[in-house]
GROMACS .gro file of C-alpha atoms in nm:
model
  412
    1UNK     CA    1   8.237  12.193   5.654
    2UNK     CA    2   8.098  12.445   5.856
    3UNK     CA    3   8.267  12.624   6.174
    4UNK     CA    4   8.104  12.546   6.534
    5UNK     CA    5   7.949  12.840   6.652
    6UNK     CA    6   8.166  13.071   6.859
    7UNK     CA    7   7.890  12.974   7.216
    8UNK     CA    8   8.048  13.306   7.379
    9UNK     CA    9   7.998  13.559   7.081
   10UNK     CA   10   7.648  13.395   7.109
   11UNK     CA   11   7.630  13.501   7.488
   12UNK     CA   12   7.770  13.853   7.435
   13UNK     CA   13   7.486  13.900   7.140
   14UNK     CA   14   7.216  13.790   7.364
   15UNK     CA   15   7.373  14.011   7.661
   16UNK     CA   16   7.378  14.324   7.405
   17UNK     CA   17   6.999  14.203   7.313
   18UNK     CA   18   6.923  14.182   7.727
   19UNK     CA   19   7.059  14.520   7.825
   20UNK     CA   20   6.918  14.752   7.563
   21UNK     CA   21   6.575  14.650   7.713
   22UNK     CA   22   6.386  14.906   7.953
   23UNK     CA   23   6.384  14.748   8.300
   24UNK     CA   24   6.039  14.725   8.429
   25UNK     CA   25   5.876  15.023   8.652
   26UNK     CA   26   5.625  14.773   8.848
   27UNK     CA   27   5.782  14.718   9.191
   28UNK     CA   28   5.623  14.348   9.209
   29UNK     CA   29   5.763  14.287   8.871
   30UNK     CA   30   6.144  14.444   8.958
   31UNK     CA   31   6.120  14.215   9.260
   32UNK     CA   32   6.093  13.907   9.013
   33UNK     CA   33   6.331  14.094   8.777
   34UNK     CA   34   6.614  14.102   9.053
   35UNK     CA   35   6.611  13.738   9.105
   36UNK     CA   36   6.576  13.634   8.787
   37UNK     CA   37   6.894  13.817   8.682
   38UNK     CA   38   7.141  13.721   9.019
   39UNK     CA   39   7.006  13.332   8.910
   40UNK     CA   40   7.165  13.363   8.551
   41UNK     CA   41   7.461  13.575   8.704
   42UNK     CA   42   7.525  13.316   8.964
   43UNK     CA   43   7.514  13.069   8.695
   44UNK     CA   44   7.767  13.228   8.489
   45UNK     CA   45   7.975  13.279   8.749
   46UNK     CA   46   7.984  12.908   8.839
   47UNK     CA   47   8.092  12.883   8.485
   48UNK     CA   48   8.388  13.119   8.503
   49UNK     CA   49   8.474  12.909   8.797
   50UNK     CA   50   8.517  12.566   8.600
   51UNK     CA   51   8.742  12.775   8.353
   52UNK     CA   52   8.924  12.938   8.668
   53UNK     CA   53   8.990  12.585   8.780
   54UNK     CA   54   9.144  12.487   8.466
   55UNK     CA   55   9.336  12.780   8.398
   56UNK     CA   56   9.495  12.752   8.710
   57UNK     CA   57   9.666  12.391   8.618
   58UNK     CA   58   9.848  12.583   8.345
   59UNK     CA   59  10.152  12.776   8.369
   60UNK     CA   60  10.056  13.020   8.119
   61UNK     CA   61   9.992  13.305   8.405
   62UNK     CA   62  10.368  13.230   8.450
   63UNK     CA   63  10.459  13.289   8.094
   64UNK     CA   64  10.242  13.604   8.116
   65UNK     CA   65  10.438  13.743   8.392
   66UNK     CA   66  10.224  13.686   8.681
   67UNK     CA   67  10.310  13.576   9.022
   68UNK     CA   68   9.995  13.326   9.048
   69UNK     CA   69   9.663  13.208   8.868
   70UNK     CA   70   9.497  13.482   9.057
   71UNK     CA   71   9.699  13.735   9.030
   72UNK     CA   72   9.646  13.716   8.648
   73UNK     CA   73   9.245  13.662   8.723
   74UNK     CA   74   9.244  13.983   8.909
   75UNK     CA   75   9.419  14.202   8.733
   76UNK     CA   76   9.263  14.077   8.361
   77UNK     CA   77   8.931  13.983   8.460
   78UNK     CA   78   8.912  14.351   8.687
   79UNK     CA   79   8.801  14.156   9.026
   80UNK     CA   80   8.913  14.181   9.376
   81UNK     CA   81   9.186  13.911   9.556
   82UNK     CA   82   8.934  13.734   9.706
   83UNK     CA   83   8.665  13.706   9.417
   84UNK     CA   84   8.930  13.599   9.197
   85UNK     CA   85   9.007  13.271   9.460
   86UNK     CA   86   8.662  13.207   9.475
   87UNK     CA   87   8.656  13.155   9.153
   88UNK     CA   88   8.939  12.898   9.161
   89UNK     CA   89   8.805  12.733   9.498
   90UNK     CA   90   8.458  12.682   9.328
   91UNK     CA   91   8.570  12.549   9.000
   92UNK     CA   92   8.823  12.302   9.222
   93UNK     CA   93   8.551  12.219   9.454
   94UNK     CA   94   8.262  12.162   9.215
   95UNK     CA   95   8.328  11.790   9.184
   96UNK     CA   96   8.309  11.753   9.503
   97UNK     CA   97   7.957  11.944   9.628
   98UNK     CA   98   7.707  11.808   9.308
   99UNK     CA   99   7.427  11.865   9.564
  100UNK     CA  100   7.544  12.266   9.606
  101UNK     CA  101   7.562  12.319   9.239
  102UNK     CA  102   7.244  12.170   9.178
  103UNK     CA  103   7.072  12.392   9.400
  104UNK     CA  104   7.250  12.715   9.256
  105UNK     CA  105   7.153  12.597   8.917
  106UNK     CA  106   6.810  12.604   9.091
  107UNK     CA  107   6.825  12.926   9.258
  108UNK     CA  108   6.834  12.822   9.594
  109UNK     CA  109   7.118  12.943   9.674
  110UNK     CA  110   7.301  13.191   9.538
  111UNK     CA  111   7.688  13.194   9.445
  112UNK     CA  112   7.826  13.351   9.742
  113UNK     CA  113   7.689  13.057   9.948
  114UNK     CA  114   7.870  12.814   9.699
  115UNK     CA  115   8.183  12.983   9.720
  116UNK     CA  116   8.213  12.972  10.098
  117UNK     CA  117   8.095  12.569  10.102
  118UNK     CA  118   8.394  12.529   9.859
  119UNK     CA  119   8.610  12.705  10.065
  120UNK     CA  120   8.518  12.502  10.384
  121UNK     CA  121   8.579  12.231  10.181
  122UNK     CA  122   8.947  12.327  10.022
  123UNK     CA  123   9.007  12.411  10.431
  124UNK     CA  124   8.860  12.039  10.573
  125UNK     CA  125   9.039  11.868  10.249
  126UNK     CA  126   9.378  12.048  10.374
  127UNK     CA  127   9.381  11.904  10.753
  128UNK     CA  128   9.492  11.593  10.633
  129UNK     CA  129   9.249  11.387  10.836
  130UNK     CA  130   9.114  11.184  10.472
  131UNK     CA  131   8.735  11.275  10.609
  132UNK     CA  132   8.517  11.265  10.350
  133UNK     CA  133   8.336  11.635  10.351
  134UNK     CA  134   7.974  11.645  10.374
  135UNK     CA  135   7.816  11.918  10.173
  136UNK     CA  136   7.482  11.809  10.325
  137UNK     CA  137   7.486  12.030  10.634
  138UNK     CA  138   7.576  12.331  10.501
  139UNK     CA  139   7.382  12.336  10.217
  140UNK     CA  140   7.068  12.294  10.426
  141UNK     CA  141   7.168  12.611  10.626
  142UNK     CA  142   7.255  12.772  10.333
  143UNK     CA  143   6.876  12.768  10.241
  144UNK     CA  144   6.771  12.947  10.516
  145UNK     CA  145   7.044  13.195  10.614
  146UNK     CA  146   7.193  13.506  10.454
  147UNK     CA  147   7.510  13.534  10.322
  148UNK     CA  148   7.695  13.677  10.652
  149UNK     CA  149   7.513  13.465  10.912
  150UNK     CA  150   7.600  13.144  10.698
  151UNK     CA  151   7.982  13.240  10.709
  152UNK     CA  152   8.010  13.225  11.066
  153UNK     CA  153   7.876  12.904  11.035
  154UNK     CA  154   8.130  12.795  10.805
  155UNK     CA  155   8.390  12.887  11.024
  156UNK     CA  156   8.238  12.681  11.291
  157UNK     CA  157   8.218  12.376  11.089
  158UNK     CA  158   8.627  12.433  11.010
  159UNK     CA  159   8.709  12.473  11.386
  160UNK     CA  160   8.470  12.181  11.468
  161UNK     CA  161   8.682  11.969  11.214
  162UNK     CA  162   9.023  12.123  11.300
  163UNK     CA  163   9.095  12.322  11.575
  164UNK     CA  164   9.456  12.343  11.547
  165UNK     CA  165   9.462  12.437  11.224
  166UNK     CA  166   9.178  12.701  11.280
  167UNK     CA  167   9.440  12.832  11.569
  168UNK     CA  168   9.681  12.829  11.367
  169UNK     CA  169   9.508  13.100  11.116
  170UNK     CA  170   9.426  13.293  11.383
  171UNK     CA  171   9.835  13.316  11.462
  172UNK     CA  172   9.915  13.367  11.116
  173UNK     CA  173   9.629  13.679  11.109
  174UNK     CA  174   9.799  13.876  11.385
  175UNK     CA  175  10.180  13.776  11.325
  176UNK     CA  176  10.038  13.980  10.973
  177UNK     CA  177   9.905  14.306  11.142
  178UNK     CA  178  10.080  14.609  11.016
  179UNK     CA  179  10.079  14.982  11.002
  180UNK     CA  180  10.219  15.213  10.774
  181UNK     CA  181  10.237  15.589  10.879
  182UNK     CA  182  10.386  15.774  10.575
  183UNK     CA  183  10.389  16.184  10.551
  184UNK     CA  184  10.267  16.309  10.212
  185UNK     CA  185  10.239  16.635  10.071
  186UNK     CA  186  10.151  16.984  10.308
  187UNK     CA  187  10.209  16.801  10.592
  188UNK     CA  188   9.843  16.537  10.537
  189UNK     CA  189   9.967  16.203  10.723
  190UNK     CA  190   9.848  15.861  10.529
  191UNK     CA  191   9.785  15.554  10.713
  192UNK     CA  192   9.756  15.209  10.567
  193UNK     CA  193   9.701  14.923  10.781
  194UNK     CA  194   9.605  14.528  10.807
  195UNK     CA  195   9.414  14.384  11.134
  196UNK     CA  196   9.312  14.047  11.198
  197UNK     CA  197   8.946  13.943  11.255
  198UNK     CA  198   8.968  13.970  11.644
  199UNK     CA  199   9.213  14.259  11.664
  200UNK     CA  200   8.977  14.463  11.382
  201UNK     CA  201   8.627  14.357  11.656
  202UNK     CA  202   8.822  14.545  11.938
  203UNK     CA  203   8.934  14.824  11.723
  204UNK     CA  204   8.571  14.899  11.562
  205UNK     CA  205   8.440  14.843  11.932
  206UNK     CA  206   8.628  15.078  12.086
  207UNK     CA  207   8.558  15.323  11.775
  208UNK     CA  208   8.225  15.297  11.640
  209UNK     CA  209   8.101  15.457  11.925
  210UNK     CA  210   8.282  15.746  11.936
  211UNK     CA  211   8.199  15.809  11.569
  212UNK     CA  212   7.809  15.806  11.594
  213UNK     CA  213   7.691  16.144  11.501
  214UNK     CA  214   7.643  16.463  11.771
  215UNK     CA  215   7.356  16.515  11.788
  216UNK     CA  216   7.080  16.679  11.468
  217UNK     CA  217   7.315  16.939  11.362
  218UNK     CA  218   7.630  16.724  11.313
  219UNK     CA  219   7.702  16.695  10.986
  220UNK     CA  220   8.011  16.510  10.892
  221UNK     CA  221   8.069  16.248  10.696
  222UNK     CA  222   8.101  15.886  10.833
  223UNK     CA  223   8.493  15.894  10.727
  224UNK     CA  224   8.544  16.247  10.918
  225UNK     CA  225   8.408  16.093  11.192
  226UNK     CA  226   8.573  15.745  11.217
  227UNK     CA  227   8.898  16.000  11.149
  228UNK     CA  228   8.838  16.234  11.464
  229UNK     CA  229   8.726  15.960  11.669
  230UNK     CA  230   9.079  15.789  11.619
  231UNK     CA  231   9.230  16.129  11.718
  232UNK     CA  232   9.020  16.134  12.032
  233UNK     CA  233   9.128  15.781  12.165
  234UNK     CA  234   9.420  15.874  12.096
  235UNK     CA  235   9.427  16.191  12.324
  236UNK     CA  236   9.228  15.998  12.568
  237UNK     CA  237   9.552  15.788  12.611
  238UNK     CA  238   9.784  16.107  12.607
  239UNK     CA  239   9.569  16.314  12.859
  240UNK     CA  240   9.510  15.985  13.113
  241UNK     CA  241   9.818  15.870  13.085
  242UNK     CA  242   9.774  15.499  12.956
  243UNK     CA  243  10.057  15.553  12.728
  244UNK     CA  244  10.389  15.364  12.822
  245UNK     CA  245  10.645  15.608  12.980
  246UNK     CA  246  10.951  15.647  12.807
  247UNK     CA  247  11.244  15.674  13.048
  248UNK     CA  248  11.044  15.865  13.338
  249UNK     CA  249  10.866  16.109  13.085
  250UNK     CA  250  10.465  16.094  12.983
  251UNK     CA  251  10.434  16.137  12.620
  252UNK     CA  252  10.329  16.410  12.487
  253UNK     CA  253  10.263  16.660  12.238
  254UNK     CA  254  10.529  16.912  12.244
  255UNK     CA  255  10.455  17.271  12.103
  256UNK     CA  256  10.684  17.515  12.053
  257UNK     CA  257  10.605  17.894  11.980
  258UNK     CA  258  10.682  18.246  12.057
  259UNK     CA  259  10.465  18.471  12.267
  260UNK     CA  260  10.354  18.678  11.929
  261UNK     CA  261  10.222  18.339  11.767
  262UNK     CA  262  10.059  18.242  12.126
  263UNK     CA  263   9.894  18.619  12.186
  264UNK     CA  264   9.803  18.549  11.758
  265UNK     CA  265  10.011  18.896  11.657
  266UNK     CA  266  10.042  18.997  11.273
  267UNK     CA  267  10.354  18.851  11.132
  268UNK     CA  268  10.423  18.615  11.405
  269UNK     CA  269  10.559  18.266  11.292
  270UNK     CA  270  10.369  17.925  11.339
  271UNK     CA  271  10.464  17.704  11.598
  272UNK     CA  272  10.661  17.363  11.603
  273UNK     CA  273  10.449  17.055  11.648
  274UNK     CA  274  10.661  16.725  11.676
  275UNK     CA  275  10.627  16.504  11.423
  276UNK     CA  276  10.439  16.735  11.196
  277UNK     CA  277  10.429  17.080  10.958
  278UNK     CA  278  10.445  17.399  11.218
  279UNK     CA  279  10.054  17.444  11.342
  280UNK     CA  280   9.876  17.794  11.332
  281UNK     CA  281   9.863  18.036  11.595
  282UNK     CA  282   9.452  17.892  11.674
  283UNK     CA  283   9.558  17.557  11.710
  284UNK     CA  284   9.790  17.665  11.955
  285UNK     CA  285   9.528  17.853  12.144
  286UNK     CA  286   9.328  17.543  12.195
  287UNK     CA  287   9.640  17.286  12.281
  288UNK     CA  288   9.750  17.596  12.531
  289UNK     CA  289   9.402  17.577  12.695
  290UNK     CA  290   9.449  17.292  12.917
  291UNK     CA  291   9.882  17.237  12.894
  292UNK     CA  292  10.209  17.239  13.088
  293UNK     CA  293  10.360  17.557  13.002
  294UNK     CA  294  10.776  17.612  13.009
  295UNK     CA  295  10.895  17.986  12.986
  296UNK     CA  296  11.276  17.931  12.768
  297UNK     CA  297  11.397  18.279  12.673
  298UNK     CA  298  11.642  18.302  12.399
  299UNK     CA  299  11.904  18.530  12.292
  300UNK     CA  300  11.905  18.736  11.942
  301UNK     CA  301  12.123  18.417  11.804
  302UNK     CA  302  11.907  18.133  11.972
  303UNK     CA  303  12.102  18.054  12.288
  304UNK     CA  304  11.861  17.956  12.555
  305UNK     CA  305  11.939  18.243  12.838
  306UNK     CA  306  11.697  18.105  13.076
  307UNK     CA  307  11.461  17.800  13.156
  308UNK     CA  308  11.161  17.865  13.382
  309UNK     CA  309  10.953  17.590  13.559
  310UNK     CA  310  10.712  17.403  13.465
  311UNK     CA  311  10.369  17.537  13.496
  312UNK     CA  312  10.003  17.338  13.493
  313UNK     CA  313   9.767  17.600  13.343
  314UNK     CA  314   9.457  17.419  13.488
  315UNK     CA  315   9.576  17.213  13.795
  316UNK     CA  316   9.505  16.881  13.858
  317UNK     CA  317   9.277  16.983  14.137
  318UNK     CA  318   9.074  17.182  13.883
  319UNK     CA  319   9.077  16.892  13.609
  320UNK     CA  320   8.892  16.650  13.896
  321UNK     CA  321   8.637  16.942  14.002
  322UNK     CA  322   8.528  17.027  13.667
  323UNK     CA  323   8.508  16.637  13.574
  324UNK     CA  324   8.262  16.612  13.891
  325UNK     CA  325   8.039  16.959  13.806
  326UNK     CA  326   8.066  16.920  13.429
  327UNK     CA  327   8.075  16.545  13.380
  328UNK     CA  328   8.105  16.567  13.053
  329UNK     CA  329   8.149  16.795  12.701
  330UNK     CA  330   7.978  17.098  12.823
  331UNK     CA  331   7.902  17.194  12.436
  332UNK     CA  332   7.516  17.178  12.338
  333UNK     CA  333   7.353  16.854  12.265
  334UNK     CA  334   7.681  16.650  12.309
  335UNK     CA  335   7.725  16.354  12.513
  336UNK     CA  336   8.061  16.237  12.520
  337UNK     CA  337   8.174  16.167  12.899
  338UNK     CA  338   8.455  16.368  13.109
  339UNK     CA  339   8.739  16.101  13.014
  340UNK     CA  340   8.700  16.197  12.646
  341UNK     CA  341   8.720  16.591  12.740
  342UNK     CA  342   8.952  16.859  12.801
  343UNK     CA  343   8.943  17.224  13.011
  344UNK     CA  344   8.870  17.528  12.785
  345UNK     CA  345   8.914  17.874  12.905
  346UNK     CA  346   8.575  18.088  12.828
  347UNK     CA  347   8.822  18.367  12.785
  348UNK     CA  348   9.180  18.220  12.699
  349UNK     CA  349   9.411  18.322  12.963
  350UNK     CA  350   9.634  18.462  12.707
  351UNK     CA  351   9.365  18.686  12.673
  352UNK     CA  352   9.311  18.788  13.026
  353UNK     CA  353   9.121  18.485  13.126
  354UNK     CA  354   9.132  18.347  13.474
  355UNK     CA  355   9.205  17.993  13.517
  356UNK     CA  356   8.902  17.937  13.793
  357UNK     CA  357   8.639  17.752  13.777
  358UNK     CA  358   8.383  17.965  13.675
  359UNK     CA  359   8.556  18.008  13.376
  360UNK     CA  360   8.638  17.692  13.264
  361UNK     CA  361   8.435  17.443  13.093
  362UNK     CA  362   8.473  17.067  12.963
  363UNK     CA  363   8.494  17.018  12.567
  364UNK     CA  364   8.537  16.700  12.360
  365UNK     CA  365   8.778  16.713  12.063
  366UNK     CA  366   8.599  16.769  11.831
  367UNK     CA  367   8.391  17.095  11.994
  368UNK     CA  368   8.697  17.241  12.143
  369UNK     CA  369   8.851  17.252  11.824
  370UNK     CA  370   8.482  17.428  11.663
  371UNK     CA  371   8.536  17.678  11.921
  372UNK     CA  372   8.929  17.774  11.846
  373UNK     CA  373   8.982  17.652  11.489
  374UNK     CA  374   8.633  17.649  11.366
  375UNK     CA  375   8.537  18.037  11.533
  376UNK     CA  376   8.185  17.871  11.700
  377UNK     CA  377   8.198  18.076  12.004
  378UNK     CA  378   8.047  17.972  12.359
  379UNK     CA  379   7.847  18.150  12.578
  380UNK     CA  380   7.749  18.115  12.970
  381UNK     CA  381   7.461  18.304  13.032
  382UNK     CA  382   7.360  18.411  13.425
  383UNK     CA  383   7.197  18.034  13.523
  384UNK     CA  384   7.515  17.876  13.392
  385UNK     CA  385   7.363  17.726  13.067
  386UNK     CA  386   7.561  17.730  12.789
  387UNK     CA  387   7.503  17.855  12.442
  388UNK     CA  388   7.671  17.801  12.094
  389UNK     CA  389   7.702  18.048  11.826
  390UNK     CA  390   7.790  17.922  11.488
  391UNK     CA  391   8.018  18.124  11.262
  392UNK     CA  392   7.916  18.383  11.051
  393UNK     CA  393   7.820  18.293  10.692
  394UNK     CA  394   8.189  18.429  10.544
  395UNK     CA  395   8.342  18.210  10.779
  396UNK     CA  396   8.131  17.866  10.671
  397UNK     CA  397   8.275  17.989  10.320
  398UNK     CA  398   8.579  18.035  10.380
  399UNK     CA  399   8.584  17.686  10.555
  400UNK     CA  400   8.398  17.564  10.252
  401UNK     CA  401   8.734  17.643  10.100
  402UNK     CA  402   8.983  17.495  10.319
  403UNK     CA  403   8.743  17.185  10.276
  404UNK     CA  404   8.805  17.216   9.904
  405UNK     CA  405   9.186  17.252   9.950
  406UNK     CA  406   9.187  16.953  10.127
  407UNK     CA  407   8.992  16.738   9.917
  408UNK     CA  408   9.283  16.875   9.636
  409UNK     CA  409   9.563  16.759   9.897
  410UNK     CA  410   9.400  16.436   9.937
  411UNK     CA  411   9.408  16.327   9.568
  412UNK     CA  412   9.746  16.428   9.477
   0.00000   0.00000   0.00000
């Protein structure tokens, strides 16, 4: 007697047949191509959702060592968390939206919409009310609506049928918000964090704008931006004090360095940052521009001698003048507003600079650092515009290579 075929060796040959054909060139032909392809994928993937189903009413991810059915999906069938449970919801579900299927199998939908009707109906099957779901509403949105538009309508269809419960997710979501701040190697700072739906809209709200591009010549990447835009909210709540006080002190950043690191001698040490590495004597020369400086002298064996006052380099009075004649980052073609700036000294008053007006301008972040750190310099010519000179070309490759050295830091 002969053996049954072996249906998935079958599959793989006629995969291995597919994909060592040319795709076509035509555009009007790739169009047809596309869908064509997604339909069978889709189909298989319903497929690998019946067996999901089934595999997850046996133990054997248990005697495999796994903590759950899709723990073992994801790990052994190389998928995410949440396209391994939509397998599972879409093979349990399948009985129970024939209607859905049947217009997958006839490519009017496509498999994301059939995983989110099952999940609406796992979530309406778990309120306990016994209602019977109806597939019929969502399946004729699904029809006409993308992918992301027909989620939120899922989600309206689960509050509509149980508000509590819906509430109840949204409590669970933020009890779970976390953030993990862990110091790695050379000082680089790793962050790891969860947000809930709403408290992720009010983060990306109050960030996304502050990482749009600065104009032409701004040339980050979207991650370096969405990084120095964190910074600057950040230092927006520092310099305008919407920090809570602890005790009856402002937080701060608190520097400390000798006069040789501060006038940027030969041989001078870096300075102390709190909760980081010691910063170089340039960083220092930007945080100095707009600070509260306090004179401690020390003897040969570090005992303080004497403490001076406290003393603003740019005054308060100054900080609201230059936010009305400035109103903003001063630095060409930049547009963030005087709340996201700080004073910079033309000529650092280390240097000899006065702290008046006329030699003080507004800079964002992410300019005044290009001016200290990044050696741009900036120029006020006689009508008061103002004029930025990029680094020389050793200096964009020498940068180059402290861009290099931190890509190296960042994948150790």
């Amino acid at each position: 007697m002969n053996n049954p075929p072996d249906e998935i060796a079958l599959l793989e040959a006629a995969v291995d047949r597919f994909t060592e054909q040319p795709v076509p060139e035509d555009g009007s032909a790739l169009a047809t191509y596309l869908k064509r392809v997604q339909r069978v994928i889709d189909r298989l993937a319903v497929k690998s959702s019946q067996a999901a189903a089934a595999f997850a009413e046996t133990d054997e991810f248990d005697h495999q060592g796994f903590v759950s059915p899709i723990h073992w999906i994801r790990l052994n069938c190389h998928m995410t968390g949440g396209a391994a449970a939509d397998r599972v919801a879409v093979g349990q579900q399948l009985q129970s939206v024939p209607e859905s299927h049947q217009s997958l199998l006839e490519g009017e939908i496509g498999f994301a919409h059939l995983a989110h009707i099952a999940r609406t109906a796992a979530a309406i099957e778990e309120t306990g009310t016994n209602k019977p779901f109806d597939e019929t509403p969502l399946l004729d949105k699904a029809r006409d609506l993308s992918v992301g538009r027909f989620i939120d309508l899922c989600h309206h269809m689960r509050h509509a049928a149980d508000p509590e419960g819906y509430a109840a997710e949204e409590v669970a979501g933020v009890e779970a918000r976390s953030l993990t701040i862990k110091t790695g190697e050379g000082g680089m700072v790793w962050l790891r964090g969860v947000l809930d739906p709403e408290g992720a809209a009010v983060f990306r709200t109050a960030v996304e704008p502050m990482a749009q591009r600065d104009g032409k010549d701004d040339d980050r990447t979207r991650e370096r931006r969405f990084g120095d835009a964190v910074v600057e909210l950040a230092r927006r709540s520092l310099d305008n004090a919407l920090a809570p006080q602890r005790g009856s002190v402002r937080p701060h950043l608190q520097v400390t360095t000798t006069l040789e690191t501060l006038l940027q001698k030969a041989g001078a040490p870096a300075a102390d940052l709190e909760f980081s590495l010691p910063i170089s004597a340039k960083a220092v020369e930007r945080l100095a521009c707009d600070c509260t400086v306090t004179r401690i002298l020390l003897s040969a064996d570090s005992a303080v001698i004497d403490v001076g006052r406290s003393k603003r380099v740019i005054t308060p009075a100054q900080s609201k003048a230059l936010k009305v004649r400035d109103m903003g980052c001063r630095f060409p073609g930049c547009d963030r507003p005087a709340t996201y700036t700080s004073g910079h000294h033309l000529v650092h008053w280390i240097k000899g600079g006065s702290t008046d007006l006329p030699n003080l301008v507004l800079l964002c972040h992410r300019h005044h650092w290009m001016v200290h750190e990044g050696s741009w310099q900036l120029v006020k010519t006689d009508d008061g515009t103002m004029l930025a000179v990029p680094p020389q070309l050793e200096l964009y490759q020498r940068l180059a290579r402290n861009s290099d050295i931190a890509s190296r830091v960042l994948r150790r």
